[in-house]
Amino acid sequence: MKSNGSRKARRIRSVGAELYFIPVETRVPLKFGPETVTRVTCARARLSVRDAGGRRAEGWGETPLSVQWVWPGSELSYEARRDAMKDFCRLLGEAWAGFPQAGHPLKVGHRFLQSRLPPLLEEFNEGRAGEPLPRLAGLICCSAFDLALHDAYGKLTGVPTYETYNSAYMERDLAAYLTPAEDVDISFQGKYPADFLHLDPPERIPAWHLVGGEDILDSAGLTGGEPDDGYPVTLAEWIERDGLNCLKVKLRGTDPRWDYERLVRVGEIGLNRGVDWLTSDFNCTVKDPAYVEDILERLMKNRPRIYAMILYVEQPFPYDLENNRIDVHSISARKPLFMDESAHDWRTVRLGRKLGWTGVALKTCKTQTGALLANCWAKAHGMSLMVQDLTNPMLAQITHLLLGAHVDTLIGVETNSMQFYPEASAPEAKVHPGLYRRREGEVELSTIEGPGFGYRLDEIDRDLPAPDAGWGVVT
């Protein structure tokens, strides 16, 4: 269905929502920071929208509810935290179904994030005992609905979603959403997200492989208890099978000897197999910049080739940037320093830049709306960009890789669901094989086509569980 008429006629509002929960088990554990992932629940949302002329469409969004990533170091059990996130998804579904704002998805999504999400989170936390649900967890829960909104708009207008981020579809330019930093002479007036995106993205992009804290590096680490399921087990096997060129190394942030030796060992394995790039990810566990500085200086002195392989350092410090205003210029003077968990929105990116952070790791799990605005603000201010994974399977992988293809990243996109639960995406992989298997170090997006996010859902033979909940009209 091709769109006709004015931008006003294309304004949409949500009129119904459905929520599904899909459980997934890992084939091997994924350790990062202080916790280990062995299972995850994916939240899938279907959102129905209507335009000013009464036309309807529906869109889909999905995200893993990655409990350990958004709510680490808690005294609550995994189950208690997961159930709290599921409950908040239900609260959000009801709110999205009746949200009265109309407009382009960026306008509607931004208004929801500003006016509805904060009071909903406050209301939710006031009504429960124990630890409050973190803001980052609230964003993840919200992202499934926000993604569905952007997908539905593309469906209703009859074009791919990324073709709607311009003046032909949007009522407002970026000046309505973003404020430049005080130390630069730039303006967002007359600018749209399309001005900061690749409008003709490549069909193949480099893939970053995740080396988790418990991943087996080579045959010396085998115990005999590894899964015999036809997939690689060791890092060395993954590199050789997938032709990998980029490795992201999960570190502890509390054990400098272990972290240094882990980087050296992964670097050696990579060098011997033609890998060019590494990143080091501390997952918010470091308290003092000297911890990271000392590791980098040891590498520079003792292992200069491995030091040179490190493209950037990711999120060493606590993600609550407002309450942990650590000056990080001493690290970013050595290597690019990327915000990940801290980058809740463009405002925290602005604060991070002031403290010395030089890059931003974008994630669709913090909403498509938020990722687009953070991308525009960061790129306008000369910050580097990456698109990072949340071990995204199924539909979540498609929106994740689309963002990675449209953003001007340093190199490619992180993608690791094929390491930890490849069979979870088997139905989707039959339609989009290049999205769920890395070849020659890359993923291929050529099968994504059609309006919205190009899921091609009518071709994917997946039996969904019964809806957990539904609100309003669902077409």
C-alpha positions as a LaTeX table, in Angstrom:
\begin{tabular}{lrrr}
\hline
Residue & $x$ (\AA) & $y$ (\AA) & $z$ (\AA) \\
\hline
Met1 & 0.00 & 0.00 & 0.00 \\
Lys2 & 1.67 & 3.20 & $-1.15$ \\
Ser3 & 1.13 & 6.36 & 0.85 \\
Asn4 & $-0.64$ & 9.38 & $-0.61$ \\
Gly5 & $-1.54$ & 12.76 & 0.73 \\
Ser6 & 0.02 & 15.12 & 3.23 \\
Arg7 & 2.15 & 14.39 & 6.27 \\
Lys8 & $-0.88$ & 15.17 & 8.40 \\
Ala9 & $-2.77$ & 12.32 & 6.75 \\
Arg10 & 0.09 & 10.00 & 7.66 \\
Arg11 & $-0.07$ & 10.79 & 11.37 \\
Ile12 & $-0.74$ & 7.62 & 13.30 \\
Arg13 & $-1.77$ & 6.73 & 16.82 \\
Ser14 & $-1.86$ & 3.44 & 18.62 \\
Val15 & $-5.25$ & 1.76 & 18.99 \\
Gly16 & $-4.35$ & $-1.69$ & 20.31 \\
Ala17 & $-1.56$ & $-3.93$ & 21.54 \\
Glu18 & $-0.76$ & $-7.57$ & 22.18 \\
Leu19 & 2.10 & $-9.01$ & 24.20 \\
Tyr20 & 3.83 & $-12.39$ & 23.87 \\
Phe21 & 6.59 & $-13.97$ & 25.95 \\
Ile22 & 8.92 & $-16.47$ & 24.27 \\
Pro23 & 11.35 & $-18.43$ & 26.51 \\
Val24 & 14.81 & $-19.26$ & 25.17 \\
Glu25 & 17.54 & $-21.51$ & 26.64 \\
Thr26 & 21.25 & $-21.01$ & 25.93 \\
Arg27 & 23.35 & $-23.86$ & 24.56 \\
Val28 & 26.36 & $-22.61$ & 26.54 \\
Pro29 & 26.43 & $-20.07$ & 29.37 \\
Leu30 & 27.14 & $-16.41$ & 28.64 \\
Lys31 & 29.11 & $-14.70$ & 31.40 \\
Phe32 & 29.56 & $-10.96$ & 31.54 \\
Gly33 & 30.31 & $-8.78$ & 34.54 \\
Pro34 & 29.21 & $-10.46$ & 37.77 \\
Glu35 & 26.47 & $-12.68$ & 36.29 \\
Thr36 & 25.91 & $-15.56$ & 33.88 \\
Val37 & 23.05 & $-16.00$ & 31.42 \\
Thr38 & 21.62 & $-19.48$ & 30.84 \\
Arg39 & 18.13 & $-18.51$ & 29.68 \\
Val40 & 16.18 & $-15.47$ & 28.59 \\
Thr41 & 12.59 & $-14.46$ & 27.93 \\
Cys42 & 11.92 & $-12.49$ & 24.75 \\
Ala43 & 9.07 & $-9.99$ & 24.77 \\
Arg44 & 7.28 & $-9.67$ & 21.42 \\
Ala45 & 4.71 & $-6.91$ & 20.90 \\
Arg46 & 2.11 & $-6.37$ & 18.20 \\
Leu47 & 0.87 & $-2.81$ & 17.93 \\
Ser48 & $-2.17$ & $-1.72$ & 15.93 \\
Val49 & $-2.21$ & 1.85 & 14.59 \\
Arg50 & $-4.69$ & 4.06 & 12.75 \\
Asp51 & $-4.10$ & 7.17 & 10.66 \\
Ala52 & $-6.26$ & 10.30 & 10.31 \\
Gly53 & $-8.17$ & 8.73 & 7.42 \\
Gly54 & $-9.07$ & 5.61 & 9.38 \\
Arg55 & $-6.60$ & 3.28 & 7.68 \\
Arg56 & $-5.11$ & 0.64 & 9.96 \\
Ala57 & $-1.90$ & $-1.34$ & 10.09 \\
Glu58 & $-0.07$ & $-3.49$ & 12.59 \\
Gly59 & 3.60 & $-3.69$ & 13.46 \\
Trp60 & 5.81 & $-6.01$ & 15.44 \\
Gly61 & 8.71 & $-5.47$ & 17.80 \\
Glu62 & 10.76 & $-7.80$ & 19.93 \\
Thr63 & 13.55 & $-7.68$ & 22.49 \\
Pro64 & 15.21 & $-10.09$ & 24.93 \\
Leu65 & 14.46 & $-9.19$ & 28.54 \\
Ser66 & 18.13 & $-9.46$ & 29.47 \\
Val67 & 17.75 & $-9.44$ & 33.24 \\
Gln68 & 21.44 & $-9.73$ & 34.12 \\
Trp69 & 22.42 & $-6.89$ & 31.81 \\
Val70 & 19.86 & $-4.33$ & 33.00 \\
Trp71 & 19.65 & $-5.35$ & 36.67 \\
Pro72 & 23.06 & $-6.69$ & 37.77 \\
Gly73 & 24.37 & $-7.22$ & 41.27 \\
Ser74 & 20.91 & $-7.63$ & 42.78 \\
Glu75 & 19.97 & $-9.62$ & 45.84 \\
Leu76 & 16.79 & $-10.65$ & 44.04 \\
Ser77 & 16.69 & $-13.96$ & 42.19 \\
Tyr78 & 16.74 & $-14.12$ & 38.43 \\
Glu79 & 13.11 & $-15.21$ & 38.46 \\
Ala80 & 12.02 & $-12.29$ & 40.65 \\
Arg81 & 13.71 & $-9.77$ & 38.40 \\
Arg82 & 12.41 & $-11.42$ & 35.21 \\
Asp83 & 8.86 & $-11.50$ & 36.56 \\
Ala84 & 9.08 & $-7.82$ & 37.49 \\
Met85 & 10.13 & $-6.98$ & 33.93 \\
Lys86 & 7.27 & $-9.06$ & 32.53 \\
Asp87 & 4.82 & $-7.26$ & 34.80 \\
Phe88 & 6.15 & $-3.91$ & 33.62 \\
Cys89 & 5.75 & $-5.03$ & 29.99 \\
Arg90 & 2.08 & $-5.65$ & 30.74 \\
Leu91 & 1.70 & $-2.19$ & 32.25 \\
Leu92 & 3.37 & $-0.69$ & 29.20 \\
Gly93 & 1.14 & $-2.62$ & 26.81 \\
Glu94 & $-1.97$ & $-1.11$ & 28.33 \\
Ala95 & $-0.40$ & 2.36 & 28.23 \\
Trp96 & 0.69 & 2.04 & 24.60 \\
Ala97 & $-2.72$ & 0.76 & 23.48 \\
Gly98 & $-4.41$ & 3.88 & 24.79 \\
Phe99 & $-1.69$ & 6.45 & 24.14 \\
Pro100 & $-3.44$ & 9.42 & 22.46 \\
Gln101 & $-0.45$ & 11.11 & 20.80 \\
Ala102 & $-0.64$ & 11.09 & 16.99 \\
Gly103 & 2.16 & 11.71 & 14.52 \\
His104 & 5.26 & 10.17 & 13.00 \\
Pro105 & 6.68 & 7.32 & 15.13 \\
Leu106 & 9.63 & 9.46 & 16.22 \\
Lys107 & 7.25 & 12.08 & 17.58 \\
Val108 & 4.96 & 9.52 & 19.22 \\
Gly109 & 7.84 & 7.45 & 20.61 \\
His110 & 9.62 & 10.51 & 21.96 \\
Arg111 & 6.46 & 11.77 & 23.64 \\
Phe112 & 5.89 & 8.37 & 25.26 \\
Leu113 & 9.48 & 8.21 & 26.52 \\
Gln114 & 9.25 & 11.72 & 27.94 \\
Ser115 & 5.72 & 11.87 & 29.33 \\
Arg116 & 4.55 & 8.31 & 30.01 \\
Leu117 & 7.50 & 6.05 & 30.73 \\
Pro118 & 8.89 & 7.96 & 33.77 \\
Pro119 & 5.58 & 8.14 & 35.69 \\
Leu120 & 4.76 & 4.53 & 34.79 \\
Leu121 & 8.11 & 3.41 & 36.16 \\
Glu122 & 7.59 & 5.47 & 39.30 \\
Glu123 & 4.08 & 4.09 & 39.74 \\
Phe124 & 5.30 & 0.53 & 39.22 \\
Asn125 & 8.11 & 0.86 & 41.75 \\
Glu126 & 5.87 & 2.48 & 44.36 \\
Gly127 & 3.49 & $-0.44$ & 44.12 \\
Arg128 & 6.01 & $-3.20$ & 44.79 \\
Ala129 & 8.25 & $-4.14$ & 47.68 \\
Gly130 & 11.99 & $-4.59$ & 47.38 \\
Glu131 & 14.39 & $-3.21$ & 44.83 \\
Pro132 & 13.06 & $-0.78$ & 42.25 \\
Leu133 & 13.03 & $-1.72$ & 38.59 \\
Pro134 & 15.98 & 0.16 & 37.02 \\
Arg135 & 15.45 & 2.75 & 34.34 \\
Leu136 & 17.42 & 0.65 & 31.85 \\
Ala137 & 15.09 & $-2.28$ & 32.47 \\
Gly138 & 12.14 & 0.00 & 31.81 \\
Leu139 & 13.64 & 1.05 & 28.48 \\
Ile140 & 14.12 & $-2.55$ & 27.40 \\
Cys141 & 10.50 & $-3.38$ & 28.21 \\
Cys142 & 9.35 & $-0.31$ & 26.30 \\
Ser143 & 11.47 & $-1.07$ & 23.24 \\
Ala144 & 9.31 & $-3.92$ & 21.95 \\
Phe145 & 6.32 & $-1.58$ & 21.64 \\
Asp146 & 8.37 & 1.30 & 20.25 \\
Leu147 & 9.87 & $-0.95$ & 17.58 \\
Ala148 & 6.38 & $-2.19$ & 16.69 \\
Leu149 & 5.27 & 1.43 & 16.27 \\
His150 & 8.04 & 2.16 & 13.74 \\
Asp151 & 7.28 & $-1.08$ & 11.90 \\
Ala152 & 3.55 & $-0.30$ & 11.75 \\
Tyr153 & 4.19 & 3.15 & 10.28 \\
Gly154 & 6.24 & 1.65 & 7.46 \\
Lys155 & 3.48 & $-0.88$ & 6.84 \\
Leu156 & 0.81 & 1.82 & 6.72 \\
Thr157 & 2.80 & 4.08 & 4.38 \\
Gly158 & 3.94 & 1.13 & 2.27 \\
Val159 & 7.69 & 1.84 & 2.49 \\
Pro160 & 10.65 & 0.51 & 4.49 \\
Thr161 & 10.79 & 2.16 & 7.90 \\
Tyr162 & 14.20 & 3.74 & 7.31 \\
Glu163 & 12.80 & 5.61 & 4.30 \\
Thr164 & 10.42 & 7.54 & 6.58 \\
Tyr165 & 13.01 & 9.42 & 8.63 \\
Asn166 & 12.98 & 12.57 & 6.48 \\
Ser167 & 11.00 & 15.73 & 5.80 \\
Ala168 & 8.61 & 13.95 & 3.45 \\
Tyr169 & 7.14 & 12.02 & 6.40 \\
Met170 & 8.15 & 13.81 & 9.60 \\
Glu171 & 6.24 & 16.82 & 10.90 \\
Arg172 & 9.17 & 18.20 & 12.88 \\
Asp173 & 12.90 & 18.47 & 12.33 \\
Leu174 & 15.46 & 17.35 & 14.90 \\
Ala175 & 15.50 & 20.76 & 16.58 \\
Ala176 & 12.22 & 19.72 & 18.23 \\
Tyr177 & 14.01 & 16.86 & 19.99 \\
Leu178 & 17.72 & 17.68 & 20.36 \\
Thr179 & 19.78 & 20.51 & 21.86 \\
Pro180 & 23.44 & 20.93 & 20.86 \\
Ala181 & 26.20 & 21.07 & 23.42 \\
Glu182 & 27.13 & 24.57 & 24.53 \\
Asp183 & 30.71 & 24.34 & 23.25 \\
Val184 & 29.84 & 23.74 & 19.57 \\
Asp185 & 28.31 & 25.90 & 16.89 \\
Ile186 & 25.84 & 23.53 & 15.28 \\
Ser187 & 22.10 & 23.49 & 14.72 \\
Phe188 & 19.53 & 20.73 & 14.26 \\
Gln189 & 17.11 & 23.02 & 12.47 \\
Gly190 & 16.25 & 21.63 & 9.05 \\
Lys191 & 17.95 & 18.34 & 9.91 \\
Tyr192 & 16.28 & 14.94 & 10.05 \\
Pro193 & 17.49 & 11.47 & 11.08 \\
Ala194 & 18.07 & 10.62 & 7.41 \\
Asp195 & 20.85 & 13.24 & 7.39 \\
Phe196 & 22.78 & 11.09 & 9.88 \\
Leu197 & 22.09 & 7.65 & 8.39 \\
His198 & 23.31 & 5.55 & 5.46 \\
Leu199 & 20.40 & 5.82 & 3.03 \\
Asp200 & 21.83 & 3.10 & 0.78 \\
Pro201 & 23.24 & 0.65 & 3.33 \\
Pro202 & 25.43 & $-2.29$ & 2.32 \\
Glu203 & 23.91 & $-5.75$ & 2.11 \\
Arg204 & 26.89 & $-7.30$ & 3.91 \\
Ile205 & 28.48 & $-5.89$ & 7.06 \\
Pro206 & 31.31 & $-7.14$ & 9.32 \\
Ala207 & 30.24 & $-9.11$ & 12.38 \\
Trp208 & 31.75 & $-8.87$ & 15.85 \\
His209 & 31.93 & $-12.12$ & 17.84 \\
Leu210 & 31.45 & $-12.05$ & 21.61 \\
Val211 & 34.00 & $-13.81$ & 23.80 \\
Gly212 & 32.11 & $-14.36$ & 27.05 \\
Gly213 & 33.79 & $-14.73$ & 30.42 \\
Glu214 & 33.25 & $-18.50$ & 30.45 \\
Asp215 & 33.80 & $-19.15$ & 26.74 \\
Ile216 & 36.34 & $-21.86$ & 25.95 \\
Leu217 & 39.19 & $-20.38$ & 23.95 \\
Asp218 & 40.85 & $-23.46$ & 22.45 \\
Ser219 & 41.09 & $-27.24$ & 22.80 \\
Ala220 & 43.14 & $-26.95$ & 26.00 \\
Gly221 & 40.04 & $-25.70$ & 27.78 \\
Leu222 & 37.75 & $-28.59$ & 26.82 \\
Thr223 & 36.36 & $-30.71$ & 29.66 \\
Gly224 & 34.25 & $-33.24$ & 27.77 \\
Gly225 & 30.98 & $-31.73$ & 28.97 \\
Glu226 & 30.52 & $-29.36$ & 26.06 \\
Pro227 & 27.41 & $-29.56$ & 23.85 \\
Asp228 & 27.66 & $-31.90$ & 20.86 \\
Asp229 & 25.15 & $-30.11$ & 18.64 \\
Gly230 & 27.08 & $-29.39$ & 15.47 \\
Tyr231 & 28.07 & $-25.84$ & 16.41 \\
Pro232 & 31.58 & $-24.71$ & 17.32 \\
Val233 & 32.56 & $-24.77$ & 20.98 \\
Thr234 & 35.91 & $-23.03$ & 21.19 \\
Leu235 & 36.81 & $-19.51$ & 20.10 \\
Ala236 & 39.37 & $-20.97$ & 17.70 \\
Glu237 & 36.65 & $-23.07$ & 16.02 \\
Trp238 & 34.32 & $-20.09$ & 15.71 \\
Ile239 & 37.01 & $-17.96$ & 14.07 \\
Glu240 & 37.82 & $-20.66$ & 11.56 \\
Arg241 & 34.21 & $-21.60$ & 10.73 \\
Asp242 & 32.83 & $-18.06$ & 10.44 \\
Gly243 & 35.96 & $-16.32$ & 9.12 \\
Leu244 & 35.81 & $-13.85$ & 11.99 \\
Asn245 & 37.87 & $-10.68$ & 11.99 \\
Cys246 & 36.49 & $-8.80$ & 15.04 \\
Leu247 & 36.33 & $-10.08$ & 18.64 \\
Lys248 & 34.65 & $-8.41$ & 21.62 \\
Val249 & 36.15 & $-9.62$ & 24.92 \\
Lys250 & 34.07 & $-9.65$ & 28.10 \\
Leu251 & 36.21 & $-8.84$ & 31.16 \\
Arg252 & 35.62 & $-8.88$ & 34.92 \\
Gly253 & 36.62 & $-5.36$ & 35.90 \\
Thr254 & 37.50 & $-6.60$ & 39.39 \\
Asp255 & 40.52 & $-8.82$ & 38.67 \\
Pro256 & 43.25 & $-6.97$ & 36.72 \\
Arg257 & 45.46 & $-10.01$ & 36.34 \\
Trp258 & 42.65 & $-12.12$ & 34.89 \\
Asp259 & 41.53 & $-9.30$ & 32.58 \\
Tyr260 & 45.05 & $-8.68$ & 31.26 \\
Glu261 & 45.74 & $-12.36$ & 30.68 \\
Arg262 & 42.35 & $-12.85$ & 29.02 \\
Leu263 & 43.04 & $-10.05$ & 26.54 \\
Val264 & 46.50 & $-11.46$ & 25.81 \\
Arg265 & 45.23 & $-15.00$ & 25.28 \\
Val266 & 42.32 & $-13.93$ & 23.05 \\
Gly267 & 44.66 & $-11.62$ & 21.16 \\
Glu268 & 47.14 & $-14.43$ & 20.55 \\
Ile269 & 44.44 & $-16.78$ & 19.27 \\
Gly270 & 43.12 & $-14.03$ & 17.04 \\
Leu271 & 46.51 & $-13.05$ & 15.66 \\
Asn272 & 47.29 & $-16.65$ & 14.75 \\
Arg273 & 44.06 & $-16.82$ & 12.74 \\
Gly274 & 44.07 & $-13.50$ & 10.95 \\
Val275 & 41.85 & $-11.48$ & 13.30 \\
Asp276 & 42.48 & $-7.72$ & 13.07 \\
Trp277 & 40.36 & $-6.15$ & 15.82 \\
Leu278 & 39.52 & $-6.51$ & 19.50 \\
Thr279 & 37.39 & $-4.56$ & 21.95 \\
Ser280 & 37.42 & $-4.83$ & 25.74 \\
Asp281 & 34.10 & $-4.69$ & 27.59 \\
Phe282 & 34.12 & $-4.31$ & 31.38 \\
Asn283 & 30.31 & $-4.16$ & 31.82 \\
Cys284 & 30.16 & $-1.36$ & 34.40 \\
Thr285 & 32.27 & $-3.11$ & 37.06 \\
Val286 & 35.26 & $-0.71$ & 37.28 \\
Lys287 & 35.35 & 2.04 & 39.93 \\
Asp288 & 38.65 & 3.79 & 39.16 \\
Pro289 & 40.02 & 4.85 & 35.73 \\
Ala290 & 43.48 & 3.72 & 36.88 \\
Tyr291 & 42.27 & 0.11 & 36.62 \\
Val292 & 41.75 & 0.41 & 32.86 \\
Glu293 & 44.79 & 2.65 & 32.35 \\
Asp294 & 47.11 & 0.09 & 33.97 \\
Ile295 & 45.86 & $-2.75$ & 31.75 \\
Leu296 & 46.23 & $-0.66$ & 28.61 \\
Glu297 & 49.73 & 0.48 & 29.60 \\
Arg298 & 50.83 & $-3.09$ & 30.30 \\
Leu299 & 49.57 & $-4.18$ & 26.90 \\
Met300 & 51.23 & $-1.24$ & 25.15 \\
Lys301 & 54.55 & $-2.04$ & 26.82 \\
Asn302 & 54.53 & $-5.84$ & 26.75 \\
Arg303 & 52.17 & $-6.77$ & 23.91 \\
Pro304 & 52.10 & $-3.79$ & 21.51 \\
Arg305 & 50.54 & $-5.77$ & 18.64 \\
Ile306 & 47.60 & $-6.80$ & 20.82 \\
Tyr307 & 47.33 & $-3.25$ & 22.18 \\
Ala308 & 47.11 & $-1.99$ & 18.59 \\
Met309 & 44.29 & $-4.47$ & 17.87 \\
Ile310 & 42.04 & $-2.87$ & 20.52 \\
Leu311 & 39.76 & $-0.60$ & 18.52 \\
Tyr312 & 37.97 & 0.84 & 21.56 \\
Val313 & 37.16 & 0.27 & 25.24 \\
Glu314 & 33.54 & $-0.22$ & 26.25 \\
Gln315 & 31.69 & 0.88 & 29.40 \\
Pro316 & 34.07 & 0.22 & 32.29 \\
Phe317 & 32.13 & 2.32 & 34.82 \\
Pro318 & 28.70 & 2.17 & 36.52 \\
Tyr319 & 25.91 & 2.92 & 34.06 \\
Asp320 & 24.18 & 5.48 & 36.28 \\
Leu321 & 26.18 & 8.37 & 34.89 \\
Glu322 & 24.27 & 11.04 & 36.80 \\
Asn323 & 25.40 & 9.58 & 40.13 \\
Asn324 & 28.83 & 8.40 & 38.93 \\
Arg325 & 30.35 & 11.42 & 37.20 \\
Ile326 & 33.80 & 9.96 & 36.72 \\
Asp327 & 36.22 & 11.97 & 34.58 \\
Val328 & 37.46 & 9.51 & 31.96 \\
His329 & 39.71 & 11.71 & 29.80 \\
Ser330 & 42.77 & 9.76 & 30.94 \\
Ile331 & 41.39 & 6.61 & 29.27 \\
Ser332 & 39.97 & 8.19 & 26.14 \\
Ala333 & 43.38 & 9.82 & 25.55 \\
Arg334 & 44.70 & 6.26 & 25.06 \\
Lys335 & 41.80 & 4.54 & 23.29 \\
Pro336 & 38.31 & 5.54 & 22.13 \\
Leu337 & 35.94 & 5.06 & 25.07 \\
Phe338 & 32.36 & 4.02 & 24.35 \\
Met339 & 29.23 & 4.42 & 26.42 \\
Asp340 & 26.85 & 1.46 & 26.37 \\
Glu341 & 24.70 & 0.88 & 29.46 \\
Ser342 & 25.15 & 4.57 & 30.34 \\
Ala343 & 23.72 & 5.82 & 27.04 \\
His344 & 20.07 & 5.86 & 28.07 \\
Asp345 & 19.30 & 8.73 & 25.71 \\
Trp346 & 20.96 & 11.68 & 23.98 \\
Arg347 & 21.03 & 13.69 & 27.22 \\
Thr348 & 23.23 & 11.14 & 28.97 \\
Val349 & 25.37 & 11.02 & 25.83 \\
Arg350 & 25.80 & 14.79 & 26.20 \\
Leu351 & 26.88 & 14.34 & 29.81 \\
Gly352 & 29.22 & 11.52 & 28.84 \\
Arg353 & 30.90 & 13.64 & 26.21 \\
Lys354 & 31.59 & 16.31 & 28.83 \\
Leu355 & 33.21 & 13.69 & 31.09 \\
Gly356 & 35.50 & 12.44 & 28.33 \\
Trp357 & 33.61 & 9.60 & 26.60 \\
Thr358 & 34.27 & 9.67 & 22.85 \\
Gly359 & 31.84 & 7.10 & 21.45 \\
Val360 & 28.37 & 5.60 & 21.83 \\
Ala361 & 27.25 & 1.98 & 21.49 \\
Leu362 & 23.68 & 2.06 & 20.20 \\
Lys363 & 21.14 & $-0.67$ & 20.94 \\
Thr364 & 17.61 & $-1.14$ & 19.62 \\
Cys365 & 16.68 & $-2.58$ & 23.03 \\
Lys366 & 16.74 & 0.98 & 24.38 \\
Thr367 & 14.03 & 1.83 & 21.80 \\
Gln368 & 14.33 & 2.63 & 18.11 \\
Thr369 & 13.33 & 6.20 & 18.90 \\
Gly370 & 16.10 & 6.62 & 21.46 \\
Ala371 & 18.72 & 4.97 & 19.25 \\
Leu372 & 17.93 & 7.26 & 16.33 \\
Leu373 & 18.09 & 10.43 & 18.43 \\
Ala374 & 21.30 & 9.35 & 20.19 \\
Asn375 & 22.85 & 8.55 & 16.81 \\
Cys376 & 21.99 & 11.99 & 15.44 \\
Trp377 & 23.26 & 13.86 & 18.49 \\
Ala378 & 26.48 & 11.85 & 18.75 \\
Lys379 & 27.33 & 12.04 & 15.06 \\
Ala380 & 26.63 & 15.78 & 14.93 \\
His381 & 29.14 & 16.22 & 17.77 \\
Gly382 & 31.87 & 14.12 & 16.17 \\
Met383 & 31.48 & 11.09 & 18.44 \\
Ser384 & 32.17 & 7.59 & 17.13 \\
Leu385 & 29.41 & 4.99 & 16.91 \\
Met386 & 28.90 & 1.25 & 17.19 \\
Val387 & 25.77 & $-0.91$ & 17.26 \\
Gln388 & 25.89 & $-3.56$ & 19.98 \\
Asp389 & 24.00 & $-6.77$ & 20.51 \\
Leu390 & 21.79 & $-7.96$ & 23.34 \\
Thr391 & 22.17 & $-11.52$ & 22.04 \\
Asn392 & 19.21 & $-10.78$ & 19.78 \\
Pro393 & 17.37 & $-13.77$ & 18.27 \\
Met394 & 14.32 & $-14.04$ & 16.01 \\
Leu395 & 12.74 & $-10.68$ & 15.03 \\
Ala396 & 15.01 & $-8.78$ & 17.42 \\
Gln397 & 17.97 & $-9.69$ & 15.20 \\
Ile398 & 16.40 & $-8.07$ & 12.15 \\
Thr399 & 15.85 & $-4.63$ & 13.70 \\
His400 & 19.26 & $-4.84$ & 15.37 \\
Leu401 & 21.12 & $-5.51$ & 12.12 \\
Leu402 & 19.09 & $-2.91$ & 10.24 \\
Leu403 & 20.26 & $-0.28$ & 12.71 \\
Gly404 & 23.83 & $-1.52$ & 12.32 \\
Ala405 & 23.62 & $-1.25$ & 8.54 \\
His406 & 22.17 & 2.28 & 8.56 \\
Val407 & 24.50 & 3.79 & 11.20 \\
Asp408 & 28.03 & 4.92 & 10.38 \\
Thr409 & 29.79 & 2.56 & 12.80 \\
Leu410 & 33.54 & 2.20 & 13.23 \\
Ile411 & 33.35 & $-1.33$ & 11.86 \\
Gly412 & 30.25 & $-3.46$ & 11.42 \\
Val413 & 27.94 & $-4.69$ & 14.15 \\
Glu414 & 28.14 & $-7.04$ & 17.13 \\
Thr415 & 26.00 & $-10.15$ & 16.69 \\
Asn416 & 26.13 & $-13.25$ & 18.86 \\
Ser417 & 22.76 & $-15.00$ & 19.13 \\
Met418 & 24.14 & $-17.66$ & 16.75 \\
Gln419 & 26.71 & $-18.50$ & 19.44 \\
Phe420 & 24.41 & $-18.88$ & 22.42 \\
Tyr421 & 20.99 & $-19.96$ & 21.09 \\
Pro422 & 21.13 & $-20.52$ & 17.31 \\
Glu423 & 18.14 & $-22.88$ & 17.22 \\
Ala424 & 15.88 & $-20.20$ & 18.71 \\
Ser425 & 15.92 & $-18.45$ & 15.33 \\
Ala426 & 15.56 & $-21.53$ & 13.12 \\
Pro427 & 12.20 & $-20.49$ & 11.57 \\
Glu428 & 13.49 & $-16.99$ & 10.81 \\
Ala429 & 16.78 & $-18.36$ & 9.44 \\
Lys430 & 14.93 & $-20.30$ & 6.73 \\
Val431 & 13.74 & $-16.99$ & 5.28 \\
His432 & 16.78 & $-14.87$ & 6.23 \\
Pro433 & 19.77 & $-17.27$ & 6.32 \\
Gly434 & 22.38 & $-14.53$ & 6.12 \\
Leu435 & 21.11 & $-12.83$ & 9.28 \\
Tyr436 & 21.64 & $-15.81$ & 11.56 \\
Arg437 & 24.89 & $-17.26$ & 10.22 \\
Arg438 & 28.15 & $-15.36$ & 9.80 \\
Arg439 & 30.16 & $-16.11$ & 6.66 \\
Glu440 & 33.59 & $-14.69$ & 5.86 \\
Gly441 & 33.24 & $-12.59$ & 8.98 \\
Glu442 & 30.05 & $-10.89$ & 7.82 \\
Val443 & 26.26 & $-11.05$ & 8.02 \\
Glu444 & 24.06 & $-10.54$ & 4.97 \\
Leu445 & 20.88 & $-8.44$ & 4.95 \\
Ser446 & 19.78 & $-8.91$ & 1.34 \\
Thr447 & 16.65 & $-10.90$ & 2.30 \\
Ile448 & 15.13 & $-8.03$ & 4.30 \\
Glu449 & 12.53 & $-6.47$ & 2.02 \\
Gly450 & 9.12 & $-4.88$ & 1.99 \\
Pro451 & 7.46 & $-2.17$ & 4.09 \\
Gly452 & 8.24 & $-1.61$ & 7.75 \\
Phe453 & 11.23 & $-3.55$ & 8.98 \\
Gly454 & 10.92 & $-6.12$ & 6.18 \\
Tyr455 & 10.43 & $-9.08$ & 8.50 \\
Arg456 & 8.47 & $-11.09$ & 5.87 \\
Leu457 & 6.43 & $-12.56$ & 8.70 \\
Asp458 & 3.97 & $-14.30$ & 6.40 \\
Glu459 & 6.84 & $-16.51$ & 5.21 \\
Ile460 & 8.19 & $-17.37$ & 8.69 \\
Asp461 & 6.69 & $-20.56$ & 10.02 \\
Arg462 & 6.76 & $-19.81$ & 13.74 \\
Asp463 & 4.16 & $-21.02$ & 16.21 \\
Leu464 & 3.76 & $-18.25$ & 18.74 \\
Pro465 & 2.45 & $-18.98$ & 22.22 \\
Ala466 & $-0.96$ & $-17.60$ & 23.10 \\
Pro467 & $-0.85$ & $-13.85$ & 23.78 \\
Asp468 & 0.01 & $-13.11$ & 27.38 \\
Ala469 & $-2.25$ & $-10.05$ & 27.27 \\
Gly470 & $-4.05$ & $-7.78$ & 24.82 \\
Trp471 & $-5.57$ & $-4.31$ & 24.90 \\
Gly472 & $-7.86$ & $-2.44$ & 22.54 \\
Val473 & $-8.23$ & $-3.14$ & 18.83 \\
Val474 & $-5.78$ & $-5.52$ & 17.17 \\
Thr475 & $-6.23$ & $-5.84$ & 13.40 \\
\hline
\end{tabular}
